[in-house]
mmCIF file of C-alpha atoms and ligand atoms in Angstrom:
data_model
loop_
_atom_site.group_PDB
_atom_site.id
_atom_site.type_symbol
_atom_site.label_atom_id
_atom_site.label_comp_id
_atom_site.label_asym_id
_atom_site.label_seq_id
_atom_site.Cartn_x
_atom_site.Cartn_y
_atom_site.Cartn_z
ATOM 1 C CA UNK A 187 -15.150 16.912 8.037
ATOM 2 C CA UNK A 188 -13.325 14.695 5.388
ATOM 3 C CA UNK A 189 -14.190 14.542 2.039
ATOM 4 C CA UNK A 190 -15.190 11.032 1.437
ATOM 5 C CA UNK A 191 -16.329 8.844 3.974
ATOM 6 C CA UNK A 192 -17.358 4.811 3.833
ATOM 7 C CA UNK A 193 -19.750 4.249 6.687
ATOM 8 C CA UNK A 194 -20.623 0.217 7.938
ATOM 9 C CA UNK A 195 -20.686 -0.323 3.889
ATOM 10 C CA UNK A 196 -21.335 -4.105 3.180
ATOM 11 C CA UNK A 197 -20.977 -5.559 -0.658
ATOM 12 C CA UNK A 198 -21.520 -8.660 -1.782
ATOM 13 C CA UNK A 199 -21.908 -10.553 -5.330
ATOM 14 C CA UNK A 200 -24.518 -13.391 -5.472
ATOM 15 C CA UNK A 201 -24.761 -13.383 -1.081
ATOM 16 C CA UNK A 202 -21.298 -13.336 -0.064
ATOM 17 C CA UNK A 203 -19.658 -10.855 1.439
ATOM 18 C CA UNK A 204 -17.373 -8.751 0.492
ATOM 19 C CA UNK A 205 -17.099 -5.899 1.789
ATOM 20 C CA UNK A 206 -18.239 -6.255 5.930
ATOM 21 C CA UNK A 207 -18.885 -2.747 7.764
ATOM 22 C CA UNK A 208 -16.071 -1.299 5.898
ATOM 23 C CA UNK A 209 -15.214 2.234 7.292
ATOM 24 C CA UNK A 210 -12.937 4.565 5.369
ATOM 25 C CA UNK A 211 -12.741 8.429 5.506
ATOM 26 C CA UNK A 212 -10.152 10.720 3.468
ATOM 27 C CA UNK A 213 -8.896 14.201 3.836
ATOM 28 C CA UNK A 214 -9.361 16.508 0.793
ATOM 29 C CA UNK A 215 -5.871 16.860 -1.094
ATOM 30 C CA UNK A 216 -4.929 13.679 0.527
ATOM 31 C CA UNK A 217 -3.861 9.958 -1.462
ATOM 32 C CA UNK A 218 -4.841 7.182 0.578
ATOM 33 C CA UNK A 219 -3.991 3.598 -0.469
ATOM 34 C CA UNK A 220 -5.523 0.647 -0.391
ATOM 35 C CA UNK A 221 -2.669 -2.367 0.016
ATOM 36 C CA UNK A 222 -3.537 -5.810 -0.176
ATOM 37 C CA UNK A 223 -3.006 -9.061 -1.278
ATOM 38 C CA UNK A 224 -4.798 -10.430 -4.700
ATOM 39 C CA UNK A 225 -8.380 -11.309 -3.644
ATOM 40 C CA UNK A 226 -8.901 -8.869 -0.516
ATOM 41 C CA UNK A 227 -11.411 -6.212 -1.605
ATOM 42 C CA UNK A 228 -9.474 -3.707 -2.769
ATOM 43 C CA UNK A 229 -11.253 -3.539 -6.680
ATOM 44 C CA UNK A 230 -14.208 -4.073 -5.105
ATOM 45 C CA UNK A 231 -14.101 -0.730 -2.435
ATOM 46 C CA UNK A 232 -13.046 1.162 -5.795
ATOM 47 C CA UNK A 233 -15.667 0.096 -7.641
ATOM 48 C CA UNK A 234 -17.887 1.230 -4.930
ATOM 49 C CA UNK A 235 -16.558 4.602 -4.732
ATOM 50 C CA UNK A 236 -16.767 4.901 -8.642
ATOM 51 C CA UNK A 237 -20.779 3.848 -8.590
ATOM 52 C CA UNK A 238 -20.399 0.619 -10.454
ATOM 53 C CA UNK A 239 -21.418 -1.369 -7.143
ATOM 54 C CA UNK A 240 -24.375 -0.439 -4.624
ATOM 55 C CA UNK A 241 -23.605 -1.492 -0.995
ATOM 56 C CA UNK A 242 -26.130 -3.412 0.743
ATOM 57 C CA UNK A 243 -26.131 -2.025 3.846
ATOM 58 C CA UNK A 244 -23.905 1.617 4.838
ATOM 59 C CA UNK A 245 -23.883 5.047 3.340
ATOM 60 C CA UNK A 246 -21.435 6.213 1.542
ATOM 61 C CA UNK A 247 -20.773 10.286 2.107
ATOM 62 C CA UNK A 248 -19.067 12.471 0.040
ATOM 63 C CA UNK A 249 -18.733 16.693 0.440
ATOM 64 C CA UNK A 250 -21.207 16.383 3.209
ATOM 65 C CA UNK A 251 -23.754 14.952 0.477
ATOM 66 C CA UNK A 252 -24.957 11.118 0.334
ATOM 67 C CA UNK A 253 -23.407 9.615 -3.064
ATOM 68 C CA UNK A 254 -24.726 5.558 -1.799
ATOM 69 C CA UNK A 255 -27.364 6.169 -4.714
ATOM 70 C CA UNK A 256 -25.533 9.023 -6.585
ATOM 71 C CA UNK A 257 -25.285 7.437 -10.683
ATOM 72 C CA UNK A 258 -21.858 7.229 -11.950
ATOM 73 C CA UNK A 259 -22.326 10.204 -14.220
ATOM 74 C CA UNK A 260 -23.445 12.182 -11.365
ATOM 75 C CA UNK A 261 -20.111 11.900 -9.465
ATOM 76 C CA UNK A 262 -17.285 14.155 -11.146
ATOM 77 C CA UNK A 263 -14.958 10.794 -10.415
ATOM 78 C CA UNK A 264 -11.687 10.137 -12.652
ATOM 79 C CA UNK A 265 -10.445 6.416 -12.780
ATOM 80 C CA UNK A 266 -7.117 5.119 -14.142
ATOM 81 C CA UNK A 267 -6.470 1.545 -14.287
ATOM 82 C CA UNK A 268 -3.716 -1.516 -15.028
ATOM 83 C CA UNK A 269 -5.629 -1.518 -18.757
ATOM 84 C CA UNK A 270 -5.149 2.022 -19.706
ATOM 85 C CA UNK A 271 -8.160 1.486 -21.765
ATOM 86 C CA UNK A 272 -7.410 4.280 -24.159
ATOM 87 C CA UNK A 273 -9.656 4.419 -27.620
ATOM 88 C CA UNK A 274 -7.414 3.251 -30.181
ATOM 89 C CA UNK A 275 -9.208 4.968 -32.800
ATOM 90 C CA UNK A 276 -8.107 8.284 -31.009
ATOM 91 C CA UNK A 277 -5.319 10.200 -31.035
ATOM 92 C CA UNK A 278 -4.162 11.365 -28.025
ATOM 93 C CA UNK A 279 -5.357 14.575 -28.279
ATOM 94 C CA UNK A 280 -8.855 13.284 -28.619
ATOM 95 C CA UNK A 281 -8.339 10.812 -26.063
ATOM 96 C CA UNK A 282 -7.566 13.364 -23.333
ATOM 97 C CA UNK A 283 -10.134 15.523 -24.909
ATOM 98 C CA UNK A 284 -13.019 12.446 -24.525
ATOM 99 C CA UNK A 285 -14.059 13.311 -21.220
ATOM 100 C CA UNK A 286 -14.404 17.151 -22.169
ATOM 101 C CA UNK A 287 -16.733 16.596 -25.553
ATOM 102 C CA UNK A 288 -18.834 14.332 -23.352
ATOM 103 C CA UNK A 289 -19.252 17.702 -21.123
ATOM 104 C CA UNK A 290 -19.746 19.797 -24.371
ATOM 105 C CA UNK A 291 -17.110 21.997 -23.607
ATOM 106 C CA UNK A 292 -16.013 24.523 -25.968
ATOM 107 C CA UNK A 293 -13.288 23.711 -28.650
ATOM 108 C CA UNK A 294 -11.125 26.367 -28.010
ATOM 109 C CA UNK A 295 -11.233 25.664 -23.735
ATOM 110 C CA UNK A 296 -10.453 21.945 -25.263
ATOM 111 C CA UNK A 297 -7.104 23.037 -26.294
ATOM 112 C CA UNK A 298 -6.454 25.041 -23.803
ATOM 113 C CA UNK A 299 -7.190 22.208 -21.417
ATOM 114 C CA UNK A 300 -5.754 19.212 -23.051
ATOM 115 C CA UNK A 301 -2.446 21.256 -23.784
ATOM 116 C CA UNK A 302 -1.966 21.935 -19.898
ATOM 117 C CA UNK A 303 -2.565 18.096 -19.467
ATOM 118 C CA UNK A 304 0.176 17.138 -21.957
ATOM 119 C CA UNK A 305 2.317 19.691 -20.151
ATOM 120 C CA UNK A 306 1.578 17.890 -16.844
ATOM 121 C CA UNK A 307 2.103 14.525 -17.991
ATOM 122 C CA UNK A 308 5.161 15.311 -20.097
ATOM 123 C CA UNK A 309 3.853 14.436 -23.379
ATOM 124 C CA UNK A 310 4.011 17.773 -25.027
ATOM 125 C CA UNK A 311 4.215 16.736 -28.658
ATOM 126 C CA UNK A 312 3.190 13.463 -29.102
ATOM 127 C CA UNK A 313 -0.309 14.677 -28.857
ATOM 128 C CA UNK A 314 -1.243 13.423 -32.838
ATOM 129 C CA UNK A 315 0.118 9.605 -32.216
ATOM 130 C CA UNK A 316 -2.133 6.899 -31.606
ATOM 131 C CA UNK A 317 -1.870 4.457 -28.500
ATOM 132 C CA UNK A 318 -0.512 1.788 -30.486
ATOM 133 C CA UNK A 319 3.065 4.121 -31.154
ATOM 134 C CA UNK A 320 3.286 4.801 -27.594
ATOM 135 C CA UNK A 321 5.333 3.176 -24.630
ATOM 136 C CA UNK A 322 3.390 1.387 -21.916
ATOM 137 C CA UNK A 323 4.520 4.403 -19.907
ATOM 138 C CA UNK A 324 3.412 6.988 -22.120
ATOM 139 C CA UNK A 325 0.064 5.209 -22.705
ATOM 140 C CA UNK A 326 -0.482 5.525 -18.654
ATOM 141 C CA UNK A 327 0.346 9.293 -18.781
ATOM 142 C CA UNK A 328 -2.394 9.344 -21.037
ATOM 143 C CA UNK A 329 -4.922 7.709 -19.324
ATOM 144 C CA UNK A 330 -3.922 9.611 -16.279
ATOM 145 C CA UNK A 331 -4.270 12.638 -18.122
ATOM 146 C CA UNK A 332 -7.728 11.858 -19.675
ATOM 147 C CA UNK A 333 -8.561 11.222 -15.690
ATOM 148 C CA UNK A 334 -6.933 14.757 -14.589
ATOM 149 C CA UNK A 335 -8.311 16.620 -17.524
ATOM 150 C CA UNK A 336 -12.218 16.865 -16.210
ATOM 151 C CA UNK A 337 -10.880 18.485 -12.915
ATOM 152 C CA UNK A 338 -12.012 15.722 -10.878
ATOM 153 C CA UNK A 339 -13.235 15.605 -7.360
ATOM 154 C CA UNK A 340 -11.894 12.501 -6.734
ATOM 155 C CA UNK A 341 -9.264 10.197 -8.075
ATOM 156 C CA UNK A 342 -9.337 6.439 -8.300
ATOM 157 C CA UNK A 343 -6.747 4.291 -9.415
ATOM 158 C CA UNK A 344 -6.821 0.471 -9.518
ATOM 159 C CA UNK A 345 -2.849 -1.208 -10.018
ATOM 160 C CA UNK A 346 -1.830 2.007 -12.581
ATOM 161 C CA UNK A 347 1.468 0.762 -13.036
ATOM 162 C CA UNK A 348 1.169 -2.956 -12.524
ATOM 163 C CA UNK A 349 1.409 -3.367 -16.504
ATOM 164 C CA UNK A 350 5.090 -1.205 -16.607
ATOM 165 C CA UNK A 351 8.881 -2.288 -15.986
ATOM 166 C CA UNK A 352 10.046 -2.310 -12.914
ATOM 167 C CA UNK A 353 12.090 1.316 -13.462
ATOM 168 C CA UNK A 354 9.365 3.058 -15.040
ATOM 169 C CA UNK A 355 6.945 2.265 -12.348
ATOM 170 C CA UNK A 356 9.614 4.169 -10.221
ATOM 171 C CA UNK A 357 9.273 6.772 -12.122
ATOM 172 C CA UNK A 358 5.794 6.834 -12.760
ATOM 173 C CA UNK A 359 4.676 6.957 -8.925
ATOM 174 C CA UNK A 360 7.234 9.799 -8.521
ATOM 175 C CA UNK A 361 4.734 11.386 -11.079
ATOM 176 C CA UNK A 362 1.524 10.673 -9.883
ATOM 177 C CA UNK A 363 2.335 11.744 -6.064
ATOM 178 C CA UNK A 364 4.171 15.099 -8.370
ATOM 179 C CA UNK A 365 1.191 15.595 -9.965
ATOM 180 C CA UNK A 366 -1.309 14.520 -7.318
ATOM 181 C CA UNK A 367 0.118 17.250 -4.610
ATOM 182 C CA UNK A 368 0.819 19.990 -7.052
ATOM 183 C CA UNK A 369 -2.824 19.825 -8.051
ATOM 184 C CA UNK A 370 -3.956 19.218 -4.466
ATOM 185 C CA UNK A 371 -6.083 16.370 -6.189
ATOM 186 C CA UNK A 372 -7.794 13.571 -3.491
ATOM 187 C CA UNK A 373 -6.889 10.535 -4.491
ATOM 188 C CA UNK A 374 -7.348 6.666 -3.541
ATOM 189 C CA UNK A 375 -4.939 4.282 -4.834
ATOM 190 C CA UNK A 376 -4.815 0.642 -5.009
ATOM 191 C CA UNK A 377 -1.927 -1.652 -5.380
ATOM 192 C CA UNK A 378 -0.207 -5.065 -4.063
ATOM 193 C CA UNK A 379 2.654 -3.512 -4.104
ATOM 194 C CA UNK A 380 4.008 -2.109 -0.082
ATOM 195 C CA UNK A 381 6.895 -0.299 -1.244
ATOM 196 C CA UNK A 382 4.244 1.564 -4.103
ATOM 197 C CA UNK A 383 1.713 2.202 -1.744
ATOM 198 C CA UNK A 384 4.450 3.526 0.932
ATOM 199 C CA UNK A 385 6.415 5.358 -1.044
ATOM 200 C CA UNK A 386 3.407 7.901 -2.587
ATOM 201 C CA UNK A 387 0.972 7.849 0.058
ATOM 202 C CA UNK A 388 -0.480 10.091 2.949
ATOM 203 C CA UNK A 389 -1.536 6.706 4.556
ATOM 204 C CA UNK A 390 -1.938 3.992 3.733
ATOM 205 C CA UNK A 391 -4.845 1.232 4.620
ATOM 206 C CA UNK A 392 -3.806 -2.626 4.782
ATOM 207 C CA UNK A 393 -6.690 -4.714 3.808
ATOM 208 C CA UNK A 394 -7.163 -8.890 4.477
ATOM 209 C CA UNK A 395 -10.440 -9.837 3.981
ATOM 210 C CA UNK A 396 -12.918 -7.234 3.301
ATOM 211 C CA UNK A 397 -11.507 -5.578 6.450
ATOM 212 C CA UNK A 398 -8.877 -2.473 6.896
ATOM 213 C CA UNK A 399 -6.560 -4.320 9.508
ATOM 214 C CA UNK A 400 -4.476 -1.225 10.223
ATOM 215 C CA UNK A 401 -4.938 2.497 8.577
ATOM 216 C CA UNK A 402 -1.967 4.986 9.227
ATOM 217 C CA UNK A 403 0.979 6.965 8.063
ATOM 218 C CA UNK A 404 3.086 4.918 5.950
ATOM 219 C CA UNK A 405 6.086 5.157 8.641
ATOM 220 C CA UNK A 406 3.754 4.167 11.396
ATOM 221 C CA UNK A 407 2.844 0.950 9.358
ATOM 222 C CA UNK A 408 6.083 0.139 8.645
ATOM 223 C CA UNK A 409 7.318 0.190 12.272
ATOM 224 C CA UNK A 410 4.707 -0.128 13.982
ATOM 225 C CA UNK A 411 2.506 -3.072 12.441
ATOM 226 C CA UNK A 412 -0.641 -3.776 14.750
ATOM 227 C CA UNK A 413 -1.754 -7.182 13.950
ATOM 228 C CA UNK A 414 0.125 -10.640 12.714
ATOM 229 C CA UNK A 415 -1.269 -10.232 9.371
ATOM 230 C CA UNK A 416 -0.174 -6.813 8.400
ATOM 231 C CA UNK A 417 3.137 -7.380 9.950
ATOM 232 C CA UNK A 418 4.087 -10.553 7.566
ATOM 233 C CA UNK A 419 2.460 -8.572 4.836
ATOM 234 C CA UNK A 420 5.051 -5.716 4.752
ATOM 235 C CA UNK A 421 7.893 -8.418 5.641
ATOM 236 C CA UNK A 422 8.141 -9.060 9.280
ATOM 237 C CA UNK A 423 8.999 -12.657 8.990
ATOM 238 C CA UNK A 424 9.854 -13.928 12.362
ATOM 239 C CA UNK A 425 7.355 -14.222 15.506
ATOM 240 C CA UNK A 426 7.710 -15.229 18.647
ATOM 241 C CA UNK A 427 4.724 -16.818 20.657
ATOM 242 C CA UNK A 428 5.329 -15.571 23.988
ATOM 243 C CA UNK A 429 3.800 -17.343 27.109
ATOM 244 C CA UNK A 430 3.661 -14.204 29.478
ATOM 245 C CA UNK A 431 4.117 -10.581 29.733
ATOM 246 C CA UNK A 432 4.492 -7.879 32.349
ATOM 247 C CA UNK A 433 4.969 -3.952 31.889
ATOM 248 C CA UNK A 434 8.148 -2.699 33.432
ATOM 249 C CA UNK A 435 9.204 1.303 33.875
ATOM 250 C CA UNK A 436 10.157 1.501 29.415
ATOM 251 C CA UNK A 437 8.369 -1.747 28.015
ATOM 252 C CA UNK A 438 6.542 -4.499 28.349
ATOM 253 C CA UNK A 439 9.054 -8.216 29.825
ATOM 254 C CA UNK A 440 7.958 -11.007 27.860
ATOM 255 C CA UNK A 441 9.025 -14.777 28.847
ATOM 256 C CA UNK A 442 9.129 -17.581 27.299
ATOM 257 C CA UNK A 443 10.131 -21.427 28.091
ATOM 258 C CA UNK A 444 12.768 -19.616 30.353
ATOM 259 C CA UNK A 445 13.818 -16.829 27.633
ATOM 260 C CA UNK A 446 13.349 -13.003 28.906
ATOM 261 C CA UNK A 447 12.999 -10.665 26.518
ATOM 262 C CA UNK A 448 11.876 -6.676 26.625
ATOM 263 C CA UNK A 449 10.048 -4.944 24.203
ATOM 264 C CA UNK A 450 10.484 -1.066 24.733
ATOM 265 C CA UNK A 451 7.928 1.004 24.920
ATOM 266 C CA UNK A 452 7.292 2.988 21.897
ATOM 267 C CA UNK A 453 6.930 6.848 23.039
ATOM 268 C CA UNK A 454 3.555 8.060 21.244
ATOM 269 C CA UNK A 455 2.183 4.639 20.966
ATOM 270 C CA UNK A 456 -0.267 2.746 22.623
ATOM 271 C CA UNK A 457 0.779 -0.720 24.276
ATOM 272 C CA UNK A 458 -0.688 -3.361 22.460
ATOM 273 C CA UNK A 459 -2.280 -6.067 24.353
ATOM 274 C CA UNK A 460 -0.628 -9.476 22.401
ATOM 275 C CA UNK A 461 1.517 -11.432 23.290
ATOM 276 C CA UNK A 462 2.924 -12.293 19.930
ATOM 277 C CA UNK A 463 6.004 -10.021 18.912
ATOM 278 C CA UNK A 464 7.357 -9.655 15.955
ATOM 279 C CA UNK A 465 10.589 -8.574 14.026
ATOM 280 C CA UNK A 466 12.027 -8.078 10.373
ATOM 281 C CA UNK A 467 15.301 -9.935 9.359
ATOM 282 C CA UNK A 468 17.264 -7.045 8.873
ATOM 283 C CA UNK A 469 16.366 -6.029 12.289
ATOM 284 C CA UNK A 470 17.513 -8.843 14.035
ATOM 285 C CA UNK A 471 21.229 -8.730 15.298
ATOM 286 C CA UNK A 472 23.717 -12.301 14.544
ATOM 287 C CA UNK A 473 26.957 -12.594 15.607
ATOM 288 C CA UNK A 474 29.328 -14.242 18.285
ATOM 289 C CA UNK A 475 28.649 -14.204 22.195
ATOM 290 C CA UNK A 476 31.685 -11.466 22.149
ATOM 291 C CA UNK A 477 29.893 -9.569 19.875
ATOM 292 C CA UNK A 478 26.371 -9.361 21.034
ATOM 293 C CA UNK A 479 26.845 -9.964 24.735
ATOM 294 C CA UNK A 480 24.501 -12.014 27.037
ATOM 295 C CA UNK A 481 21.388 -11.237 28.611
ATOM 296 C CA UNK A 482 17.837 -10.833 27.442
ATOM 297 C CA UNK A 483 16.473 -10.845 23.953
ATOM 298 C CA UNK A 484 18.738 -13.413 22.756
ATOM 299 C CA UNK A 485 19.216 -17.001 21.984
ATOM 300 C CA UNK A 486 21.517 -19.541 20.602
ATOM 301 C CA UNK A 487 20.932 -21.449 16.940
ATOM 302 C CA UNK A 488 22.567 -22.839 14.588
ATOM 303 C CA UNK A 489 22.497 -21.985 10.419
ATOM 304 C CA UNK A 490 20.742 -24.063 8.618
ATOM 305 C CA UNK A 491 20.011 -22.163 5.289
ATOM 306 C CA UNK A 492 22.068 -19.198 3.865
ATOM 307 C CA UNK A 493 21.227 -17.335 0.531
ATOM 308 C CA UNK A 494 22.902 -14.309 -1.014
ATOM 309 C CA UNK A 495 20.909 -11.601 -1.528
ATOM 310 C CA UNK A 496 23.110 -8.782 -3.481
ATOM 311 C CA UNK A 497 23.221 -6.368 -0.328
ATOM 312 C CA UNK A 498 23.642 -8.997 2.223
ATOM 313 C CA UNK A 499 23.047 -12.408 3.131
ATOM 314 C CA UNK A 500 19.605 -14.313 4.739
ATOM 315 C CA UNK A 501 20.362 -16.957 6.574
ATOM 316 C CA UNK A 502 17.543 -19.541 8.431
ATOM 317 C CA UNK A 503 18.583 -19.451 11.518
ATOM 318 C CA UNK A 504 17.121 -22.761 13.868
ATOM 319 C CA UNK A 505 16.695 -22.150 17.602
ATOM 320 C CA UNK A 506 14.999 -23.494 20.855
ATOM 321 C CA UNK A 507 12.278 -20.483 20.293
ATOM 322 C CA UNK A 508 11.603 -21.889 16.086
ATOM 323 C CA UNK A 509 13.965 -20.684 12.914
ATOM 324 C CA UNK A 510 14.111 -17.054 12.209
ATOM 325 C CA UNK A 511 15.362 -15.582 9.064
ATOM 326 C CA UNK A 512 18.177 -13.131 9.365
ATOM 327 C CA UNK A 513 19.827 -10.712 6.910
ATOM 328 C CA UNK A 514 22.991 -9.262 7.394
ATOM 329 C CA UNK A 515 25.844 -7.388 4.988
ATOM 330 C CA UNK A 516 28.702 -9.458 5.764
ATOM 331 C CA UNK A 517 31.986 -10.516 2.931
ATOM 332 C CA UNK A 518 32.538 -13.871 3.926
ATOM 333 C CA UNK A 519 29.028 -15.642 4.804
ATOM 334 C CA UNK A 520 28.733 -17.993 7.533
ATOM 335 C CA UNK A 521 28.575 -21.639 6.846
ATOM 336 C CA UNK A 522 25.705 -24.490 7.249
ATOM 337 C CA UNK A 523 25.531 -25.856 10.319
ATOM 338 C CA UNK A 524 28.117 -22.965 12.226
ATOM 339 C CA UNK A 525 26.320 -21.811 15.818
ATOM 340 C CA UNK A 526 25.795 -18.000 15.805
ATOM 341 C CA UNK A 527 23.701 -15.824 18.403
ATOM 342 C CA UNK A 528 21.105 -14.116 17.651
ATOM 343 C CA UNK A 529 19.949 -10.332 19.278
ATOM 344 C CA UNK A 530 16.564 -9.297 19.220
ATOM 345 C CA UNK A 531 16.717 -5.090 19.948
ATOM 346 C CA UNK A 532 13.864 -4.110 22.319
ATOM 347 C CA UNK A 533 13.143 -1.198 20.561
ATOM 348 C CA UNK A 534 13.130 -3.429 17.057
ATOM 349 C CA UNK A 535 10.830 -6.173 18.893
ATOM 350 C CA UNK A 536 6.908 -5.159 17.856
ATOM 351 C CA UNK A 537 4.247 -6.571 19.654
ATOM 352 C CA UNK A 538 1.425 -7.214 17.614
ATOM 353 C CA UNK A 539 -2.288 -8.710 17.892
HETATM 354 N N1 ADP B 799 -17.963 -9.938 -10.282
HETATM 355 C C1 ADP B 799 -17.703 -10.751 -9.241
HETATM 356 N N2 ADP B 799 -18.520 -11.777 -8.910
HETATM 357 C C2 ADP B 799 -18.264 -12.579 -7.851
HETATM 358 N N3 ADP B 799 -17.198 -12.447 -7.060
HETATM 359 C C3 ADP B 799 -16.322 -11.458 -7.328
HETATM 360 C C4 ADP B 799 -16.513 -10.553 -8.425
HETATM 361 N N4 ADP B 799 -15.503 -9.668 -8.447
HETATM 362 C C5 ADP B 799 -14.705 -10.001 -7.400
HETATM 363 N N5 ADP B 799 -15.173 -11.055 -6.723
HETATM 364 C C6 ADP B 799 -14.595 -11.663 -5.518
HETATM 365 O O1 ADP B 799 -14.519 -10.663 -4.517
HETATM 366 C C7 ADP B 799 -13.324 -10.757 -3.782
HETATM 367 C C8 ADP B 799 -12.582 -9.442 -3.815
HETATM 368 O O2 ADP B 799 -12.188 -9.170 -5.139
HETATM 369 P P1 ADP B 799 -11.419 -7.828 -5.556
HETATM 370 O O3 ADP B 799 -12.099 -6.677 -4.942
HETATM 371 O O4 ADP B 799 -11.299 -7.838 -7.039
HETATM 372 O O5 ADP B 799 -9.998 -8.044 -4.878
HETATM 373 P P2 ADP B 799 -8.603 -7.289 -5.115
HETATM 374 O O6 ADP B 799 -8.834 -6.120 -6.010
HETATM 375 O O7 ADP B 799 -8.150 -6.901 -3.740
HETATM 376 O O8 ADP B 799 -7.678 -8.302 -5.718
HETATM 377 C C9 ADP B 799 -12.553 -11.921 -4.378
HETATM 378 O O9 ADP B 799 -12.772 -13.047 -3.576
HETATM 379 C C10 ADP B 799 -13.147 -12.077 -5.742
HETATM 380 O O10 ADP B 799 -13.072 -13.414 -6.163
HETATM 381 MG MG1 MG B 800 -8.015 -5.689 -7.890
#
């Protein structure tokens, strides 16, 4: 059975909804995030979890016992957010040490407690600064530390890094997941940030609305988005309406306004039933009729916008089937207004809902 399991929850503040039959289950030892854009529930499932909010209607399980009603000093939670929220008055020491005095635990298991924490967290010797002579980063090993140090059942962490440069928030994920899996801790992690969520989770749950839209392995997201919405989220930028489909032998014939194109069947995967498909720039092949051939999955346009993006160029490319945006690692770019072809690979071509 998992660990933790969200069952038809609804939340609301002041009558509106929320949260609407929200389902969620996690595997012990397993991070699960919560990806989003600003404003789609993702604080709100967290805050949930932690006992600050009571759902309306659902039950929320956790270790085969019902926490809906469990207080928030009943569940052995730890919580690290954007705002650190360290005491300033305390060193760090005493900061990691908070949640153990709470628990009146013994001074000398204290030290032997908070010193495997700063080992953890790299932050062996710093342990008699205060926050305000640390680095943003070392403030957040901190707080994650003062989370880790009560051995908690259940991590929760709301946009950790959101409030550190763009390299140290590289490195900082590298150390949660380190720290996360060499503790087997469970975790559930929030962030707006795909390539975050992706690159430390077990899966990963894309959330629009109140409602998980698609829950699965990172790399199944990625490839495999199942609705419009998630798709665009993690940066498939072109769609095709498509006016009919058939299934052949290895993938599903789409037409339309007298284009053919296949989308291959994905080995594993269920056929989804849309008839929308979907494809990132970098996935989509431009060239020359010489150099992509003729046949299905392709059509004429002509460039109307091109922008240099370090590794390649994106160009707007405007066709009889709408403009798609292209990327490509090329020296000389094409020009405004040149006509290119464009190659959409079956097996690159996602059909989504
Ligand atoms: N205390 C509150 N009172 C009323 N509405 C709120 C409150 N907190 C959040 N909301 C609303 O609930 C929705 C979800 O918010 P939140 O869970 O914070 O989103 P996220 O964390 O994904 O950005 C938003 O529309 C937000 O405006
Ligand atoms: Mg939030």
């Amino acid at each position: 059975m998992s660990l933790l399991q969200l069952e038809n929850v609804s939340v609301a503040y002041d009558q509106q909804l929320i949260l609407k039959d929200f389902n969620l289950s996690i595997e012990k030892g397993q991070l699960v995030s919560l990806l989003g854009p600003s404003g789609c529930g993702k604080t709100t499932t967290l805050r949930l979890i932690a006992g600050f909010l009571e759902a309306k209607d659902g039950r929320f399980l956790f270790g085969g016992q019902d926490y809906t009603r469990m207080p928030v000093n009943k569940r052995n939670f730890g919580l690290v957010f954007q705002s650190y929220a360290l005491f300033p008055h305390l060193s760090v020491f005493d900061n990691i040490a908070f949640g153990l005095r709470l628990r009146k635990v013994g001074e000398d298991e204290i030290k032997r407690r908070v010193g495997r924490m700063l080992e953890i967290v790299s932050l062996t010797g710093l342990e008699r600064r205060f926050p305000k002579a640390l680095s943003g980063g070392q403030k957040q090993r901190v707080a994650i530390a003062r989370a880790l140090v009560i051995e908690p059942d259940l991590l929760l962490f709301d946009e950790p890094l959101s409030n550190l440069d763009a390299n140290l928030r590289v490195n900082m994920r590298v150390e949660i997941r380190r720290i996360q899996q060499e503790l087997g801790i469970t975790a559930v992690y929030v962030s707006h940030d795909q390539e975050e969520c992706f690159s430390i989770s077990d899966r990963v749950a894309v959330m629009n609305r109140g409602v998980i839209e698609q829950l699965d392995h990172p790399a199944a997201i990625f490839k495999r988005p199942k609705t419009e919405f998630v798709a665009r989220f993690i940066g498939f930028h072109n769609f095709i309406d498509f006016e009919e489909r058939s299934e052949t032998g290895n993938g599903t014939e789409l037409k339309v306004r007298g284009y053919r194109f296949v989308a291959a069947a994905q080995p594993g995967h269920e056929v989804r039933a849309g008839k929308k498909g979907a494809i990132r720039p970098d996935d989509v092949e431009i060239g020359t009729v010489a150099e992509l051939g003729s046949g299905a999955n392709r059509v004429v346009g002509k460039i109307k916008v091109s922008t240099y993006l370090g590794r390649s160029y994106q160009y707007e490319v405007e066709t009889e089937l709408g403009t798609f945006t292209v990327n490509k690692e090329m020296d000389t770019p094409y020009v405004s207004g040149s006509e290119v072809h464009l190659m959409f690979p079956p097996e690159r071509l996602v059909l989504v809902d």
